[in-house]
Structures are given as structure tokens and as C-alpha cells.
PDB file of N, CA and C in Angstrom:
ATOM      1  N   MET A   1      -2.435  44.362   8.188  1.00  0.00           N
ATOM      2  CA  MET A   1      -3.096  45.226   9.048  1.00  0.00           C
ATOM      3  C   MET A   1      -2.035  45.023  10.556  1.00  0.00           C
ATOM      4  N   GLU A   2      -1.846  46.285  11.069  1.00  0.00           N
ATOM      5  CA  GLU A   2      -1.270  45.816  12.359  1.00  0.00           C
ATOM      6  C   GLU A   2      -1.711  46.866  13.356  1.00  0.00           C
ATOM      7  N   PHE A   3      -1.953  46.570  14.568  1.00  0.00           N
ATOM      8  CA  PHE A   3      -2.502  47.306  15.755  1.00  0.00           C
ATOM      9  C   PHE A   3      -1.379  48.290  16.033  1.00  0.00           C
ATOM     10  N   VAL A   4      -1.372  49.466  16.207  1.00  0.00           N
ATOM     11  CA  VAL A   4      -0.538  50.433  16.637  1.00  0.00           C
ATOM     12  C   VAL A   4      -0.956  51.146  17.947  1.00  0.00           C
ATOM     13  N   GLY A   5      -1.985  51.261  18.461  1.00  0.00           N
ATOM     14  CA  GLY A   5      -2.461  51.958  19.701  1.00  0.00           C
ATOM     15  C   GLY A   5      -4.001  52.233  19.693  1.00  0.00           C
ATOM     16  N   TYR A   6      -4.356  53.213  20.555  1.00  0.00           N
ATOM     17  CA  TYR A   6      -5.687  53.556  20.914  1.00  0.00           C
ATOM     18  C   TYR A   6      -5.689  55.019  20.683  1.00  0.00           C
ATOM     19  N   VAL A   7      -6.845  55.643  20.092  1.00  0.00           N
ATOM     20  CA  VAL A   7      -7.173  56.965  20.340  1.00  0.00           C
ATOM     21  C   VAL A   7      -8.412  57.083  21.157  1.00  0.00           C
ATOM     22  N   VAL A   8      -8.542  58.380  21.832  1.00  0.00           N
ATOM     23  CA  VAL A   8      -9.893  58.523  22.711  1.00  0.00           C
ATOM     24  C   VAL A   8     -10.669  59.349  21.718  1.00  0.00           C
ATOM     25  N   LYS A   9     -11.913  59.127  21.386  1.00  0.00           N
ATOM     26  CA  LYS A   9     -12.881  60.207  20.550  1.00  0.00           C
ATOM     27  C   LYS A   9     -13.958  60.797  21.646  1.00  0.00           C
ATOM     28  N   ILE A  10     -14.031  62.025  21.529  1.00  0.00           N
ATOM     29  CA  ILE A  10     -14.952  62.668  22.341  1.00  0.00           C
ATOM     30  C   ILE A  10     -15.958  63.410  21.736  1.00  0.00           C
ATOM     31  N   GLY A  11     -16.916  63.102  21.524  1.00  0.00           N
ATOM     32  CA  GLY A  11     -18.177  63.589  20.422  1.00  0.00           C
ATOM     33  C   GLY A  11     -17.537  63.375  19.069  1.00  0.00           C
ATOM     34  N   ASN A  12     -17.375  64.527  18.411  1.00  0.00           N
ATOM     35  CA  ASN A  12     -16.933  64.605  17.160  1.00  0.00           C
ATOM     36  C   ASN A  12     -15.472  64.893  16.977  1.00  0.00           C
ATOM     37  N   CYS A  13     -14.852  64.966  18.428  1.00  0.00           N
ATOM     38  CA  CYS A  13     -13.264  65.275  18.130  1.00  0.00           C
ATOM     39  C   CYS A  13     -12.405  64.053  18.796  1.00  0.00           C
ATOM     40  N   TYR A  14     -11.189  64.615  18.755  1.00  0.00           N
ATOM     41  CA  TYR A  14     -10.348  63.509  19.287  1.00  0.00           C
ATOM     42  C   TYR A  14      -9.160  64.152  20.540  1.00  0.00           C
ATOM     43  N   LEU A  15      -8.704  63.328  21.347  1.00  0.00           N
ATOM     44  CA  LEU A  15      -7.778  63.855  22.143  1.00  0.00           C
ATOM     45  C   LEU A  15      -6.603  63.955  21.627  1.00  0.00           C
ATOM     46  N   LYS A  16      -5.963  65.162  21.787  1.00  0.00           N
ATOM     47  CA  LYS A  16      -4.646  65.564  20.982  1.00  0.00           C
ATOM     48  C   LYS A  16      -3.650  65.573  22.388  1.00  0.00           C
ATOM     49  N   ASP A  17      -3.930  66.134  23.195  1.00  0.00           N
ATOM     50  CA  ASP A  17      -2.789  66.057  24.433  1.00  0.00           C
ATOM     51  C   ASP A  17      -3.619  66.215  25.625  1.00  0.00           C
ATOM     52  N   ARG A  18      -2.808  65.842  26.894  1.00  0.00           N
ATOM     53  CA  ARG A  18      -3.533  65.806  27.957  1.00  0.00           C
ATOM     54  C   ARG A  18      -2.192  66.162  29.009  1.00  0.00           C
ATOM     55  N   LEU A  19      -2.340  67.320  29.739  1.00  0.00           N
ATOM     56  CA  LEU A  19      -1.333  67.918  30.590  1.00  0.00           C
ATOM     57  C   LEU A  19      -1.947  68.324  31.798  1.00  0.00           C
ATOM     58  N   ASN A  20      -1.772  67.606  33.152  1.00  0.00           N
ATOM     59  CA  ASN A  20      -2.229  68.216  34.533  1.00  0.00           C
ATOM     60  C   ASN A  20      -3.731  68.230  34.363  1.00  0.00           C
ATOM     61  N   LEU A  21      -4.445  67.450  33.837  1.00  0.00           N
ATOM     62  CA  LEU A  21      -5.995  67.156  33.770  1.00  0.00           C
ATOM     63  C   LEU A  21      -6.514  68.521  32.660  1.00  0.00           C
ATOM     64  N   ASN A  22      -5.683  68.967  31.924  1.00  0.00           N
ATOM     65  CA  ASN A  22      -5.979  70.073  30.994  1.00  0.00           C
ATOM     66  C   ASN A  22      -5.786  68.957  29.623  1.00  0.00           C
ATOM     67  N   TYR A  23      -7.169  69.242  28.958  1.00  0.00           N
ATOM     68  CA  TYR A  23      -7.137  68.323  27.649  1.00  0.00           C
ATOM     69  C   TYR A  23      -7.145  69.315  26.498  1.00  0.00           C
ATOM     70  N   THR A  24      -6.499  68.954  25.481  1.00  0.00           N
ATOM     71  CA  THR A  24      -6.374  69.451  23.925  1.00  0.00           C
ATOM     72  C   THR A  24      -7.197  68.667  23.379  1.00  0.00           C
ATOM     73  N   ILE A  25      -8.314  69.152  22.264  1.00  0.00           N
ATOM     74  CA  ILE A  25      -8.870  68.128  21.452  1.00  0.00           C
ATOM     75  C   ILE A  25      -8.482  68.679  20.129  1.00  0.00           C
ATOM     76  N   CYS A  26      -8.615  67.905  19.199  1.00  0.00           N
ATOM     77  CA  CYS A  26      -8.610  68.246  17.958  1.00  0.00           C
ATOM     78  C   CYS A  26      -9.989  67.598  16.902  1.00  0.00           C
ATOM     79  N   THR A  27      -9.969  68.122  15.825  1.00  0.00           N
ATOM     80  CA  THR A  27     -11.120  67.478  15.061  1.00  0.00           C
ATOM     81  C   THR A  27     -10.471  66.545  13.848  1.00  0.00           C
ATOM     82  N   ARG A  28      -9.295  66.699  13.607  1.00  0.00           N
ATOM     83  CA  ARG A  28      -8.603  65.808  12.547  1.00  0.00           C
ATOM     84  C   ARG A  28      -8.204  64.352  13.490  1.00  0.00           C
ATOM     85  N   PHE A  29      -8.553  63.222  12.846  1.00  0.00           N
ATOM     86  CA  PHE A  29      -7.921  61.962  13.321  1.00  0.00           C
ATOM     87  C   PHE A  29      -6.551  61.900  13.096  1.00  0.00           C
ATOM     88  N   LEU A  30      -5.772  62.524  12.059  1.00  0.00           N
ATOM     89  CA  LEU A  30      -4.489  62.188  12.033  1.00  0.00           C
ATOM     90  C   LEU A  30      -3.769  63.053  13.236  1.00  0.00           C
ATOM     91  N   ASP A  31      -4.370  64.090  13.810  1.00  0.00           N
ATOM     92  CA  ASP A  31      -3.742  64.823  14.864  1.00  0.00           C
ATOM     93  C   ASP A  31      -3.973  64.226  16.068  1.00  0.00           C
ATOM     94  N   ALA A  32      -4.583  63.170  16.275  1.00  0.00           N
ATOM     95  CA  ALA A  32      -4.917  62.495  17.599  1.00  0.00           C
ATOM     96  C   ALA A  32      -3.780  62.045  18.108  1.00  0.00           C
ATOM     97  N   LYS A  33      -3.824  62.085  19.613  1.00  0.00           N
ATOM     98  CA  LYS A  33      -2.605  61.406  20.390  1.00  0.00           C
ATOM     99  C   LYS A  33      -2.930  59.857  20.271  1.00  0.00           C
ATOM    100  N   LYS A  34      -1.840  59.248  19.690  1.00  0.00           N
ATOM    101  CA  LYS A  34      -2.000  57.760  19.726  1.00  0.00           C
ATOM    102  C   LYS A  34      -1.464  57.187  21.157  1.00  0.00           C
ATOM    103  N   ILE A  35      -2.239  56.357  21.884  1.00  0.00           N
ATOM    104  CA  ILE A  35      -2.142  56.005  22.971  1.00  0.00           C
ATOM    105  C   ILE A  35      -1.637  54.294  22.947  1.00  0.00           C
ATOM    106  N   THR A  36      -0.690  53.954  23.702  1.00  0.00           N
ATOM    107  CA  THR A  36      -0.221  52.576  23.651  1.00  0.00           C
ATOM    108  C   THR A  36      -0.643  51.939  24.868  1.00  0.00           C
ATOM    109  N   SER A  37      -0.974  52.340  25.871  1.00  0.00           N
ATOM    110  CA  SER A  37      -1.525  51.621  27.097  1.00  0.00           C
ATOM    111  C   SER A  37      -3.132  51.587  27.290  1.00  0.00           C
ATOM    112  N   LEU A  38      -3.634  50.523  27.254  1.00  0.00           N
ATOM    113  CA  LEU A  38      -5.054  50.445  27.239  1.00  0.00           C
ATOM    114  C   LEU A  38      -5.562  50.966  28.621  1.00  0.00           C
ATOM    115  N   ASN A  39      -5.077  50.771  29.667  1.00  0.00           N
ATOM    116  CA  ASN A  39      -5.338  51.381  31.100  1.00  0.00           C
ATOM    117  C   ASN A  39      -5.418  52.862  30.878  1.00  0.00           C
ATOM    118  N   TYR A  40      -4.399  53.446  30.355  1.00  0.00           N
ATOM    119  CA  TYR A  40      -4.207  54.979  30.138  1.00  0.00           C
ATOM    120  C   TYR A  40      -5.537  55.411  29.268  1.00  0.00           C
ATOM    121  N   ALA A  41      -5.509  54.767  28.268  1.00  0.00           N
ATOM    122  CA  ALA A  41      -6.906  55.040  27.227  1.00  0.00           C
ATOM    123  C   ALA A  41      -8.142  55.139  27.825  1.00  0.00           C
ATOM    124  N   LYS A  42      -8.515  54.021  28.691  1.00  0.00           N
ATOM    125  CA  LYS A  42      -9.551  53.837  29.369  1.00  0.00           C
ATOM    126  C   LYS A  42      -9.721  54.892  30.729  1.00  0.00           C
ATOM    127  N   LYS A  43      -8.677  55.246  31.167  1.00  0.00           N
ATOM    128  CA  LYS A  43      -8.698  56.234  32.266  1.00  0.00           C
ATOM    129  C   LYS A  43      -9.102  57.814  31.675  1.00  0.00           C
ATOM    130  N   VAL A  44      -8.324  58.183  30.495  1.00  0.00           N
ATOM    131  CA  VAL A  44      -8.688  59.366  29.842  1.00  0.00           C
ATOM    132  C   VAL A  44     -10.389  59.370  29.220  1.00  0.00           C
ATOM    133  N   ALA A  45     -10.669  58.244  28.774  1.00  0.00           N
ATOM    134  CA  ALA A  45     -11.956  58.248  28.200  1.00  0.00           C
ATOM    135  C   ALA A  45     -13.155  58.446  29.241  1.00  0.00           C
ATOM    136  N   GLU A  46     -12.716  57.929  30.247  1.00  0.00           N
ATOM    137  CA  GLU A  46     -13.657  57.929  31.570  1.00  0.00           C
ATOM    138  C   GLU A  46     -13.782  59.182  32.091  1.00  0.00           C
ATOM    139  N   GLU A  47     -12.651  59.946  32.036  1.00  0.00           N
ATOM    140  CA  GLU A  47     -12.524  61.317  32.665  1.00  0.00           C
ATOM    141  C   GLU A  47     -13.231  62.454  31.589  1.00  0.00           C
ATOM    142  N   THR A  48     -13.241  62.005  30.462  1.00  0.00           N
ATOM    143  CA  THR A  48     -13.639  63.067  29.504  1.00  0.00           C
ATOM    144  C   THR A  48     -14.942  62.664  28.745  1.00  0.00           C
ATOM    145  N   GLY A  49     -15.303  61.430  29.222  1.00  0.00           N
ATOM    146  CA  GLY A  49     -16.659  61.036  28.606  1.00  0.00           C
ATOM    147  C   GLY A  49     -16.522  60.325  27.164  1.00  0.00           C
ATOM    148  N   GLY A  50     -15.312  60.132  26.708  1.00  0.00           N
ATOM    149  CA  GLY A  50     -15.082  59.804  25.288  1.00  0.00           C
ATOM    150  C   GLY A  50     -15.203  58.133  25.235  1.00  0.00           C
ATOM    151  N   VAL A  51     -14.675  57.634  24.158  1.00  0.00           N
ATOM    152  CA  VAL A  51     -14.701  56.155  24.016  1.00  0.00           C
ATOM    153  C   VAL A  51     -13.321  56.064  23.369  1.00  0.00           C
ATOM    154  N   ILE A  52     -13.067  54.649  23.287  1.00  0.00           N
ATOM    155  CA  ILE A  52     -11.689  54.100  23.031  1.00  0.00           C
ATOM    156  C   ILE A  52     -11.939  53.764  21.569  1.00  0.00           C
ATOM    157  N   LYS A  53     -11.029  54.071  20.733  1.00  0.00           N
ATOM    158  CA  LYS A  53     -10.984  53.480  19.384  1.00  0.00           C
ATOM    159  C   LYS A  53      -9.894  52.845  19.213  1.00  0.00           C
ATOM    160  N   HIS A  54      -9.670  51.583  18.369  1.00  0.00           N
ATOM    161  CA  HIS A  54      -8.494  50.778  18.352  1.00  0.00           C
ATOM    162  C   HIS A  54      -8.095  51.430  17.062  1.00  0.00           C
ATOM    163  N   LEU A  55      -6.670  51.540  16.776  1.00  0.00           N
ATOM    164  CA  LEU A  55      -5.843  52.249  15.569  1.00  0.00           C
ATOM    165  C   LEU A  55      -5.027  51.197  15.005  1.00  0.00           C
ATOM    166  N   TYR A  56      -5.575  50.868  13.715  1.00  0.00           N
ATOM    167  CA  TYR A  56      -4.848  49.947  13.061  1.00  0.00           C
ATOM    168  C   TYR A  56      -4.228  50.632  11.669  1.00  0.00           C
ATOM    169  N   VAL A  57      -3.155  50.304  11.010  1.00  0.00           N
ATOM    170  CA  VAL A  57      -2.763  50.857   9.839  1.00  0.00           C
ATOM    171  C   VAL A  57      -2.380  49.483   8.687  1.00  0.00           C
ATOM    172  N   SER A  58      -2.537  49.821   7.538  1.00  0.00           N
ATOM    173  CA  SER A  58      -2.115  48.854   6.645  1.00  0.00           C
ATOM    174  C   SER A  58      -0.342  48.926   6.604  1.00  0.00           C
ATOM    175  N   ASP A  59       0.152  47.888   6.025  1.00  0.00           N
ATOM    176  CA  ASP A  59       1.504  47.670   5.980  1.00  0.00           C
ATOM    177  C   ASP A  59       2.187  48.847   5.085  1.00  0.00           C
ATOM    178  N   LYS A  60       1.444  49.539   4.317  1.00  0.00           N
ATOM    179  CA  LYS A  60       1.958  50.640   3.341  1.00  0.00           C
ATOM    180  C   LYS A  60       2.158  51.854   4.176  1.00  0.00           C
ATOM    181  N   LYS A  61       1.326  52.064   5.162  1.00  0.00           N
ATOM    182  CA  LYS A  61       1.331  53.295   5.930  1.00  0.00           C
ATOM    183  C   LYS A  61       1.854  53.180   7.370  1.00  0.00           C
ATOM    184  N   LEU A  62       2.425  52.056   7.710  1.00  0.00           N
ATOM    185  CA  LEU A  62       2.824  51.650   8.828  1.00  0.00           C
ATOM    186  C   LEU A  62       3.817  52.692   9.539  1.00  0.00           C
ATOM    187  N   ASP A  63       5.022  52.695   8.930  1.00  0.00           N
ATOM    188  CA  ASP A  63       5.952  53.735   9.077  1.00  0.00           C
ATOM    189  C   ASP A  63       5.815  55.116   9.252  1.00  0.00           C
ATOM    190  N   GLU A  64       4.571  55.392   8.511  1.00  0.00           N
ATOM    191  CA  GLU A  64       4.220  56.936   8.660  1.00  0.00           C
ATOM    192  C   GLU A  64       3.372  57.123  10.254  1.00  0.00           C
ATOM    193  N   TYR A  65       2.858  55.976  10.878  1.00  0.00           N
ATOM    194  CA  TYR A  65       2.078  56.220  11.826  1.00  0.00           C
ATOM    195  C   TYR A  65       2.820  56.068  13.202  1.00  0.00           C
ATOM    196  N   LYS A  66       4.001  54.917  13.024  1.00  0.00           N
ATOM    197  CA  LYS A  66       4.688  54.507  14.169  1.00  0.00           C
ATOM    198  C   LYS A  66       5.457  55.673  14.773  1.00  0.00           C
ATOM    199  N   GLU A  67       5.718  55.906  16.232  1.00  0.00           N
ATOM    200  CA  GLU A  67       6.475  56.683  16.670  1.00  0.00           C
ATOM    201  C   GLU A  67       7.828  56.263  17.113  1.00  0.00           C
TER     202      GLU A  67
END
């Protein structure tokens, strides 16, 4: 398993994009924005009332999730 970043979960949804304080959310985990900076993830979670989830992938799926 390897750590690849964070996602912000807001209720039953996930942050998909952020542009000028406009947030786009999605219901599918696979569509969630992968954030590599913990400070950025904390800021977004605080602004939206969401929580930070750590994202890990197995070696088999590693190439699929890395950007």
C-alpha cells in the first residue's frame, strides 16, 4: 500500500474541484479530487465543513491513481 494524497469528504459527497471559492462536489469516490498538500486539504475541509480522508492504493492499482 502506498499513500498518494487526501480527499475531502463532505457529507455523502466528495470535493471534485475548487475554483475561486466555488466548489464542485461529486458522489463517486473515483471522481474526487486527489490533494497532495495536507495544509490545502485542511483549508478546504474547514471552509466546507468536510473531513479529510487519507488515500492509499495497493501496488496493483498504483499507476491508475497517480497523476
